Short mmCIF file of C-alpha atoms in Angstrom, two decimals:
data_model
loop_
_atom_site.label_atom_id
_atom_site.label_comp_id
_atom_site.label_asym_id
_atom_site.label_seq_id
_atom_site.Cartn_x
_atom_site.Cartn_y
_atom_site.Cartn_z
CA UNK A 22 0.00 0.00 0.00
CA UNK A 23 2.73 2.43 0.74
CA UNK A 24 5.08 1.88 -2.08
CA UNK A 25 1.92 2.04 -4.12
CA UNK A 26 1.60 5.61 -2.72
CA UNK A 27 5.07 6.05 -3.51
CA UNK A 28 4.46 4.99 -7.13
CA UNK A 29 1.81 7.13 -7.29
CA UNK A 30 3.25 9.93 -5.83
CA UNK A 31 6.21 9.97 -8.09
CA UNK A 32 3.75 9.76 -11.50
CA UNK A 33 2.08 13.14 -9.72
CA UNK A 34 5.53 14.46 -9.61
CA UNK A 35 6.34 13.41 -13.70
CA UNK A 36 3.09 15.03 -14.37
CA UNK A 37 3.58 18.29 -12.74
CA UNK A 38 6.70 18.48 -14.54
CA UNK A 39 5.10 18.07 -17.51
CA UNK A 40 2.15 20.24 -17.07
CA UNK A 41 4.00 23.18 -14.86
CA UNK A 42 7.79 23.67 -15.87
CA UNK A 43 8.13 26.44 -18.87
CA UNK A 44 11.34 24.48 -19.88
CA UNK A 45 11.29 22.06 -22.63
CA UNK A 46 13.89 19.92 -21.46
CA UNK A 47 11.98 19.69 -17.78
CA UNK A 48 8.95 18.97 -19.41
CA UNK A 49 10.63 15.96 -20.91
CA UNK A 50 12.56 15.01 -17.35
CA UNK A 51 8.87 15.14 -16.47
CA UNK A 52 7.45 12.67 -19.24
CA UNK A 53 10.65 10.66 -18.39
CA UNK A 54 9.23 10.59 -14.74
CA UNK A 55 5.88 9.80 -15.13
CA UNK A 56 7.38 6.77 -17.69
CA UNK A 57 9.84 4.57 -14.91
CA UNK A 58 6.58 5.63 -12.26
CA UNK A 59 4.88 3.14 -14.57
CA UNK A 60 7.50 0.89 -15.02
CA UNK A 61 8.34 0.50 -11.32
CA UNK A 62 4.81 -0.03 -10.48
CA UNK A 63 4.21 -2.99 -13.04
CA UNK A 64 8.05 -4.52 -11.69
CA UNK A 65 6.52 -4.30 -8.37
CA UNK A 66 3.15 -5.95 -8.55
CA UNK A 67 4.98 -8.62 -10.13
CA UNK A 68 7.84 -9.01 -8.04
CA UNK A 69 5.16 -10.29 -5.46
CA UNK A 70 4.45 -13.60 -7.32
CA UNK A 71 7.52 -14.90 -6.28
CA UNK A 72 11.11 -15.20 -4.79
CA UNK A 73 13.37 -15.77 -7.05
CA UNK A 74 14.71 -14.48 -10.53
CA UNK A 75 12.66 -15.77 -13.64
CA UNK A 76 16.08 -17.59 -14.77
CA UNK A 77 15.38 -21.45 -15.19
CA UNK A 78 19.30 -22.68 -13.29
CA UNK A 79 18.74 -25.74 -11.74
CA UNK A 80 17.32 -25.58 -8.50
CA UNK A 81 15.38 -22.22 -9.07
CA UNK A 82 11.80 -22.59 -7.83
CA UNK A 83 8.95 -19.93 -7.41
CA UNK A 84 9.76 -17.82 -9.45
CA UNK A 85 8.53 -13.96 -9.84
CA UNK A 86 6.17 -13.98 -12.69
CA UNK A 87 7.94 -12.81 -16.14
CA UNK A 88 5.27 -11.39 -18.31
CA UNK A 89 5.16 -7.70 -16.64
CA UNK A 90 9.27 -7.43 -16.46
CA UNK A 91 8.87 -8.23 -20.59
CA UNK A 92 6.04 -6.30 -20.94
CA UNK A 93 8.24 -3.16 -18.99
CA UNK A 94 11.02 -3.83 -21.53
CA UNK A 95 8.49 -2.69 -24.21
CA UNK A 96 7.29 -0.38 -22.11
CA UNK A 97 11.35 1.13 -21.56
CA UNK A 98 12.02 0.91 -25.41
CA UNK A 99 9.11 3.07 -26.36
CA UNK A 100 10.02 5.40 -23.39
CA UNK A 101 13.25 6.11 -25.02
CA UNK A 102 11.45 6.56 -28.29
CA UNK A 103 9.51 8.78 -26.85
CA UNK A 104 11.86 11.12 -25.60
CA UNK A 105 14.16 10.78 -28.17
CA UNK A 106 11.22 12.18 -30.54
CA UNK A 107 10.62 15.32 -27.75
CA UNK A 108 14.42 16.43 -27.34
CA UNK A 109 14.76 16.56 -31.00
CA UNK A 110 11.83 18.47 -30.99
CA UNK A 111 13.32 20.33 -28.07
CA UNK A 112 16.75 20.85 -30.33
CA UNK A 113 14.85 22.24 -33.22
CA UNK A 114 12.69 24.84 -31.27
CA UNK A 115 15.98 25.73 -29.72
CA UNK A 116 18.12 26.20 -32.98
CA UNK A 117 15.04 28.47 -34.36
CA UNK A 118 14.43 30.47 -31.49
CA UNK A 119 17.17 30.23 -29.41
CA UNK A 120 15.45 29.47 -26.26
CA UNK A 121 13.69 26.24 -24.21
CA UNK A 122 11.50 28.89 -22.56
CA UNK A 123 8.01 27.95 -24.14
CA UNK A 124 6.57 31.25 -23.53
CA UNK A 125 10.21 32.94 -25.04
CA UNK A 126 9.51 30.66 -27.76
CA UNK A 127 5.69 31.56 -28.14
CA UNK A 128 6.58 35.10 -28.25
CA UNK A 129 10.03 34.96 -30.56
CA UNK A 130 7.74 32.53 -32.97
CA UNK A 131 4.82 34.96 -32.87
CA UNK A 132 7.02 37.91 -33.47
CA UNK A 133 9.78 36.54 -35.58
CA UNK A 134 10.58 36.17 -38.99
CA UNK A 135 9.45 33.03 -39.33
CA UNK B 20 -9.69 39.95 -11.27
CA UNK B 21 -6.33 39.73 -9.94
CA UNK B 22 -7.66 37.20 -7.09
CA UNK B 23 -9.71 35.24 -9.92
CA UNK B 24 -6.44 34.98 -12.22
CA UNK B 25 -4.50 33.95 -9.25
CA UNK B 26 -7.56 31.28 -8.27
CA UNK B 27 -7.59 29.39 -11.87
CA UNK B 28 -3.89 27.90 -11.57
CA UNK B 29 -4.65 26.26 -8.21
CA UNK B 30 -8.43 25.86 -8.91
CA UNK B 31 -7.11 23.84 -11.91
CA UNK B 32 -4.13 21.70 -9.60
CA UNK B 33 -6.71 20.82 -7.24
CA UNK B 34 -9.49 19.40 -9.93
CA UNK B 35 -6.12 17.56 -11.37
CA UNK B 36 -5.61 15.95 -8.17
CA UNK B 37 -8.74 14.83 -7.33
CA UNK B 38 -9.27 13.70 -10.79
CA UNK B 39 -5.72 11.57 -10.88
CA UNK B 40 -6.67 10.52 -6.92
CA UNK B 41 -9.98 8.83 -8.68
CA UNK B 42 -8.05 7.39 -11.60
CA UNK B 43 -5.49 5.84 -9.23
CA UNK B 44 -7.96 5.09 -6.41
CA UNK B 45 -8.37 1.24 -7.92
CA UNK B 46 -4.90 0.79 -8.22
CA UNK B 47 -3.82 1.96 -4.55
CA UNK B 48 -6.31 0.34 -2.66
CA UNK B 49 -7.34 -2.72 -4.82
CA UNK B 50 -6.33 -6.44 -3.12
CA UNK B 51 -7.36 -8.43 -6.13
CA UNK B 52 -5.23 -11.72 -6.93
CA UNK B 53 -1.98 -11.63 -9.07
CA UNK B 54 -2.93 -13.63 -12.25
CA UNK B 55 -0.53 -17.01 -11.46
CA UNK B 56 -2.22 -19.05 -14.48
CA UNK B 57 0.85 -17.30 -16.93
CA UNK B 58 3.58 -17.47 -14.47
CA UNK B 59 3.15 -20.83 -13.24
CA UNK B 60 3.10 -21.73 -16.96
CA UNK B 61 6.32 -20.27 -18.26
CA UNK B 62 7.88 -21.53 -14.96
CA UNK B 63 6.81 -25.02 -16.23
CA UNK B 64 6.98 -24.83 -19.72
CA UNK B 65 8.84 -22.48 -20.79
CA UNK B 66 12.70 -23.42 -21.17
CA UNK B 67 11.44 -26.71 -22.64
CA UNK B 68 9.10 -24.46 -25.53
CA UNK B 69 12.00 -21.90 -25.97
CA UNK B 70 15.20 -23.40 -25.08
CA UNK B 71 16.09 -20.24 -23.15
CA UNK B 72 16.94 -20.41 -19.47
CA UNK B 73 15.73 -16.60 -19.11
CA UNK B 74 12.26 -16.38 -19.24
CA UNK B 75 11.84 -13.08 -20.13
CA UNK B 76 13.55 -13.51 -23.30
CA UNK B 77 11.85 -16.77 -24.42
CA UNK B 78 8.56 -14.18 -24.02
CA UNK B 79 10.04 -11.18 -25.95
CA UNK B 80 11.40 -13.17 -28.55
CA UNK B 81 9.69 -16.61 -28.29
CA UNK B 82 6.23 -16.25 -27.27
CA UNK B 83 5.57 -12.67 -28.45
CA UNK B 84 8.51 -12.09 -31.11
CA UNK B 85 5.59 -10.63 -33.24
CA UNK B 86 5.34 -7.47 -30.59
CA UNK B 87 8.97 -7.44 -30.35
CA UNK B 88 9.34 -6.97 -34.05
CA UNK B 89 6.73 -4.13 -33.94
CA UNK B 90 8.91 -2.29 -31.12
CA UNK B 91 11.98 -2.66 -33.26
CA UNK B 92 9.96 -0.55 -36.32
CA UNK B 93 9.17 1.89 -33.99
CA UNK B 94 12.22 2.79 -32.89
CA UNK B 95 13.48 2.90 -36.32
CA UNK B 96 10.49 5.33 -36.91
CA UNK B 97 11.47 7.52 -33.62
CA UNK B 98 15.47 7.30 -35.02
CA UNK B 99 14.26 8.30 -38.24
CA UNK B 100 12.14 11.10 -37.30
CA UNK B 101 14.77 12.37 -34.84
CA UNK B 102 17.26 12.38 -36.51
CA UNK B 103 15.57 13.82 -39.35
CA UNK B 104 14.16 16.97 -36.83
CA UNK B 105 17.61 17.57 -36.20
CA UNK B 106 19.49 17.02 -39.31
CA UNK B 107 17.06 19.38 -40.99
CA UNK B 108 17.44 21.92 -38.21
CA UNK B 109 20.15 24.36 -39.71
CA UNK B 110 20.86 27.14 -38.58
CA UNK B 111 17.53 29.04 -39.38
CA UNK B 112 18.95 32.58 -37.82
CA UNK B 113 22.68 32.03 -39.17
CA UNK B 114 24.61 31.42 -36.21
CA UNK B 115 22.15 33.15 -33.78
CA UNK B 116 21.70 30.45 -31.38
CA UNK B 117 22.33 31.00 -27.71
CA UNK B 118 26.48 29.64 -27.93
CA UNK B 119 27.00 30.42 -23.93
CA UNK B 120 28.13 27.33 -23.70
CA UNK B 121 31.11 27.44 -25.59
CA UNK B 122 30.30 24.81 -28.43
CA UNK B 123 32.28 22.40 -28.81
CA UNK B 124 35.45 23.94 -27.78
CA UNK B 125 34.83 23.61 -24.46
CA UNK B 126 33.44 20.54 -23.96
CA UNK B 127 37.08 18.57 -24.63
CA UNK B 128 38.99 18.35 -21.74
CA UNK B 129 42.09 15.83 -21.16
CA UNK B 130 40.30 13.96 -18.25
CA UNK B 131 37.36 13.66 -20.65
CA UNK B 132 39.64 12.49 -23.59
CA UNK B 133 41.20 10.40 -21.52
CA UNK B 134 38.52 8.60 -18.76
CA UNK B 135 36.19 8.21 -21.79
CA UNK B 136 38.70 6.66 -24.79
CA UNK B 137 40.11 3.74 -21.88
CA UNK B 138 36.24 3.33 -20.89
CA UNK B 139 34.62 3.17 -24.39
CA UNK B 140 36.38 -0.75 -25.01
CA UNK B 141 35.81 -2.08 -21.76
CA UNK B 142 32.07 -0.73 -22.14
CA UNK B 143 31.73 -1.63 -25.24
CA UNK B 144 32.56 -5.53 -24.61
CA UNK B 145 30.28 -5.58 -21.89
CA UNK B 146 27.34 -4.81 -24.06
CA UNK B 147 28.31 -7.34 -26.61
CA UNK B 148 28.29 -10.37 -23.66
CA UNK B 149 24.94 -8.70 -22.53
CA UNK B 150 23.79 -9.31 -25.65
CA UNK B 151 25.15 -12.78 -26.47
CA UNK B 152 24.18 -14.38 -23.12
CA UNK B 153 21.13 -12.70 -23.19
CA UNK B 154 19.20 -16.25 -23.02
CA UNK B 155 21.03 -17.80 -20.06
CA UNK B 156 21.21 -14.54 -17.92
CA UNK B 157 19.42 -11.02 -17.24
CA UNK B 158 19.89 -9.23 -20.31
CA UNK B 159 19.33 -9.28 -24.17
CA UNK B 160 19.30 -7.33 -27.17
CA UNK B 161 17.92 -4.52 -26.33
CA UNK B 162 19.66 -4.15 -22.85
CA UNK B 163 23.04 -4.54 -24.49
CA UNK B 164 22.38 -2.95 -27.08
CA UNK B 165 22.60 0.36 -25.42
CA UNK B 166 25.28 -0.81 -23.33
CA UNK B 167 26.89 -0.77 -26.85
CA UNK B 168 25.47 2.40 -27.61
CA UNK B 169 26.79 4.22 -24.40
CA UNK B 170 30.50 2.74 -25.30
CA UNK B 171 29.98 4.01 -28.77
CA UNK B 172 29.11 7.54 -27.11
CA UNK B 173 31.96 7.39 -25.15
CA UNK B 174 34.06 6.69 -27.53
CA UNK B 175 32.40 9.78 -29.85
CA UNK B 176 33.52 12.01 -26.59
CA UNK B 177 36.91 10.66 -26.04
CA UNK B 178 38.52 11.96 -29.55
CA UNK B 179 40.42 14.49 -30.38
CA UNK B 180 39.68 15.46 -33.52
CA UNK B 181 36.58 14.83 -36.41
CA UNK B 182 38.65 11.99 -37.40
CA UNK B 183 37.53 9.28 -34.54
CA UNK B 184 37.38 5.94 -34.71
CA UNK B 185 34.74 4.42 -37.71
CA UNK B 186 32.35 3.55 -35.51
CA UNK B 187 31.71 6.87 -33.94
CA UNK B 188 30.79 8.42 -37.49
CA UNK B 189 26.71 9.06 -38.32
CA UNK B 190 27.11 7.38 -41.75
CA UNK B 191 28.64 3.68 -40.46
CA UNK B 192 25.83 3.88 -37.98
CA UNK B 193 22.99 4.43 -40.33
CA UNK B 194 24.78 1.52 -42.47
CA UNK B 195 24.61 -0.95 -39.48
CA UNK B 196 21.24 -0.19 -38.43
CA UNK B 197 19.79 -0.34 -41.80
CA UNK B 198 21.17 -3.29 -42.60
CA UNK B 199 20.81 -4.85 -39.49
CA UNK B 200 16.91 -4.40 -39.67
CA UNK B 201 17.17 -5.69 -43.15
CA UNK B 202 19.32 -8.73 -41.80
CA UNK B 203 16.26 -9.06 -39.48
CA UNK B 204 13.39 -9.10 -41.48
CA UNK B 205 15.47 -11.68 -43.85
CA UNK B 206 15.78 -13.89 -40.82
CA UNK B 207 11.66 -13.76 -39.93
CA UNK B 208 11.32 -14.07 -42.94
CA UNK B 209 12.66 -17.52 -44.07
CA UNK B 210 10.48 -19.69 -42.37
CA UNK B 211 8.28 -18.39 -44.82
CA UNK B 212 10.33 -20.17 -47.83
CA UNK B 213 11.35 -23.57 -45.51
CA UNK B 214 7.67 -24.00 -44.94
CA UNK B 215 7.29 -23.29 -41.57
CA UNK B 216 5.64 -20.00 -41.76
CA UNK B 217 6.22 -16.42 -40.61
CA UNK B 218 8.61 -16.07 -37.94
CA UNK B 219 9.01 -19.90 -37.91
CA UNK B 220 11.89 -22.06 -36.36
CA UNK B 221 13.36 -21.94 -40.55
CA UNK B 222 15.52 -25.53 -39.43
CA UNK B 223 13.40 -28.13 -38.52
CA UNK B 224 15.71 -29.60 -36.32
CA UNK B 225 17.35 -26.82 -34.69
CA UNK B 226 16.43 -25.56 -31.09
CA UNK B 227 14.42 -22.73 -30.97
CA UNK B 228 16.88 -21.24 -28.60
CA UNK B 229 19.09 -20.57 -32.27
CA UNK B 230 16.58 -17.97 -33.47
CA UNK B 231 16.41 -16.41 -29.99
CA UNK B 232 20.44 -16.19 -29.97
CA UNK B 233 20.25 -14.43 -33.68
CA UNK B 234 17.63 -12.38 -32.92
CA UNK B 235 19.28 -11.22 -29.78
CA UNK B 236 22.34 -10.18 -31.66
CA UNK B 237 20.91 -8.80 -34.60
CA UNK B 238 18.49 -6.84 -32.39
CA UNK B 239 21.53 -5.44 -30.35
CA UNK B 240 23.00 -4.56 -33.21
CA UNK B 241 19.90 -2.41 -34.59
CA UNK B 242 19.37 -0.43 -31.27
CA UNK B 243 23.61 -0.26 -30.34
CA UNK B 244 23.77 1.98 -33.55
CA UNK B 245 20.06 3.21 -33.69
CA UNK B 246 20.69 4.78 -30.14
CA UNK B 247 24.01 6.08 -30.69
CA UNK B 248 23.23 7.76 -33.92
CA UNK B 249 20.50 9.98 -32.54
CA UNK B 250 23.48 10.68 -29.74
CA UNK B 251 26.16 11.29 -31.37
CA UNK B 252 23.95 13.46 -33.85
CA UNK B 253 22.98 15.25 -30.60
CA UNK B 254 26.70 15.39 -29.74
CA UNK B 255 26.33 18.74 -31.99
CA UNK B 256 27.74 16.65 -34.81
CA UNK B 257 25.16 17.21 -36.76
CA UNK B 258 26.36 20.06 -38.79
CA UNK B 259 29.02 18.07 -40.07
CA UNK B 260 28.58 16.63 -43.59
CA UNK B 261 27.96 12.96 -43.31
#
C-alpha cells in the first residue's frame, strides 16, 4: 500500500513536470518521470508472485512472474522513443528560437521572422 | 480579477488531483489476486518451448517475437524522425543560437579524452556479452544494445579530432542499423520459404533457442547503432557533412 503511494506519488511528480515547468527539457525530465513511475509499479506488482529471478538454473523454484518485467522492456524501449522524438523536438525549437523557454519561444515565434 | 487569475492555476491543480486521486484510487487500494495461471506456466513450460533459461527472453522473442518486431519498427520510426528533426534543423537565424556554452570547444577536456577513450572498449565488450548471453542470464538485445550504444558515445567524446574511430561516425551507424533491420526481417522471414511460416523455427531440427540467440544479436545490433546515432547526432555533430 505504501510503495503504491510512492508509485503514485512519483507519477504526480512526472506530471507536474510536464504540465508546470516552462522548460522544454523539464517537461521531458517530467514525461521521463511519469514513464519509470509506470515501469516501477508494473516490476513491483509482479515481483510479489515470487522469490526468485525468472532464470530457469537448476534448483530455481517460485519464481517472480515474467510477463510484466517483458512487458516493462516494451514499455522502456518506447520510453526512449519517446523522448528521443521530444528532445529533437526540443533541439529544433531551440536552434530556431534560441530558447527552451516555451513562452520565449511563443513570443520569438509569434514575433519573428518566421 | 487579480484574485480570480490567481484562483484558476490552483483551482485547476486541485481538480487535477482529485481527478488523478480517482483514476489511481483502484490501483492503490485494490487487493485483487496476481494472475498465477501465466507465471506458473512459463515456470513449467517455458525453457522446454523456448530453449532459453531466461524467461523473459523466451517471451520477448519466443512467445511474443511478433510485438517485439513491432517495437523494433518503432524505434526505427522515432530514429528516423529524430534524426531527421535535427538534421534538418540548420541554422535558421545564421549562427544566432544561444552559444554560452562554448560549443564544442569547451566541452574537450584531457580527463574527458582520456577517462572516456580507456572506458569506451571495456564498455563496449560488456554490451556485446549482454547481448550474447542474453538467453542464459538477465539481459538481451535490447539491454546490451545500449550498453553498446553508451560505449559508442563514449568513444564519440573521447577523440580528439573529427577523425575518430569508424564507428563513432553518423554514416557507419545508419549503415549498421539499416542493414541490421534488413538482416532481421530476412531472418523472420525464411520460415516463410522452408515452410514453416512467418517467424518460424526456418531448421526443422534446430532448437528454438538458435533464433532467440540471432535475434538477440541482430536486435543489439539495430538499437547499439540506432541509439548512438540519434546521440552522437545530438553530440552537436550534426552540422558536419555525413
Amino acid at each position: 500500500m505504501v510503495a503504491r503511494l510512492l508509485v503514485g506519488m512519483l507519477f504526480l511528480v512526472g506530471l507536474w513536470g510536464v504540465v508546470a515547468k516552462r522548460n522544454l527539457v523539464k517537461k521531458v525530465f517530467g514525461l521521463s518521470i511519469l514513464n519509470s513511475a509506470v515501469v516501477l509499479l508494473f516490476v513491483m506488482e509482479g515481483s510479489r508472485s515470487g522469490t526468485a529471478a525468472p532464470i530457469m538454473d537448476a534448483g530455481v523454484a517460485d519464481i517472480v512472474d515474467p510477463v510484466p518485467q517483458a512487458l516493462m522492456l516494451t514499455a522502456i524501449v518506447i520510453g526512449v522513443c519517446v523522448t528521443a522524438l521530444a528532445l529533437g523536438m526540443a533541439f529544433r525549437l531551440h536552434r530556431a528560437t534560441g530558447s527552451f523557454d516555451i513562452d520565449t519561444i511563443k513570443e520569438r515565434l509569434r514575433h519573428g521572422p518566421f | 480579477m487579480r484574485r480570480a487569475q490567481a484562483a484558476g492555476p490552483i483551482l485547476g491543480a486541485l481538480s487535477l488531483m482529485a481527478l488523478s486521486a480517482l483514476v489511481l484510487w483502484p490501483v492503490v487500494a485494490g487487493d485483487s489476486p496476481w494472475p498465477l495461471a501465466p507465471g506458473d506456466y512459463l515456470e513449467a513450460r517455458g525453457q522446454a518451448e523456448s530453449g532459453a533459461q531466461n524467461l523473459v527472453s523466451a517471451i520477448y522473442l519466443g512467445y511474443r517475437a511478433y510485438d517485439t518486431l513491432g517495437e523494433a519498427i518503432v524505434l526505427l520510426v522515432a530514429v528516423t524522425g529524430a534524426i531527421g528533426m535535427i538534421a534538418s534543423a540548420g541554422d535558421a537565424r545564421g549562427g544566432a543560437a544561444d552559444t554560452r556554452f562554448g560549443g564544442a570547444a569547451r566541452r574537450r577536456t584531457e580527463l574527458l579524452d582520456v577517462v572516456t577513450g580507456k572506458l569506451g572498449p571495456v564498455v563496449l565488450v560488456f554490451g556485446v556479452y549482454v547481448m550474447m548471453f542474453g538467453h542464459i542470464s538477465p539481459g538481451g538485445g535490447f539491454q546490451g544494445g545500449v550498453v553498446v550504444a553508451s560505449g559508442i558515445v563514449f568513444l564519440s567524446l573521447g577523440r580528439r579530432s573529427s577523425h575518430g574511430p569508424r564507428i563513432t561516425r553518423a554514416g557507419t551507424l545508419a549503415a549498421v542499423e539499416a542493414l541490421s533491420f534488413l538482416v532481421i526481417m530476412l531472418a523472420v522471414g525464411l520460415g516463410l520459404v522452408t515452410g514453416s511460416g512467418f517467424m518460424g523455427n526456418p531448421l526443422p531440427g534446430a532448437s528454438p533457442v538458435v533464433s532467440i540467440v540471432v535475434l538477440n544479436a541482430l536486435i543489439g545490433l539495430k538499437v547499439g547503432a540506432g541509439i548512438s546515432l540519434m546521440c552522437v547526432a545530438m553530440l552537436a555533430e550534426a552540422n558536419e557533412p555525413w
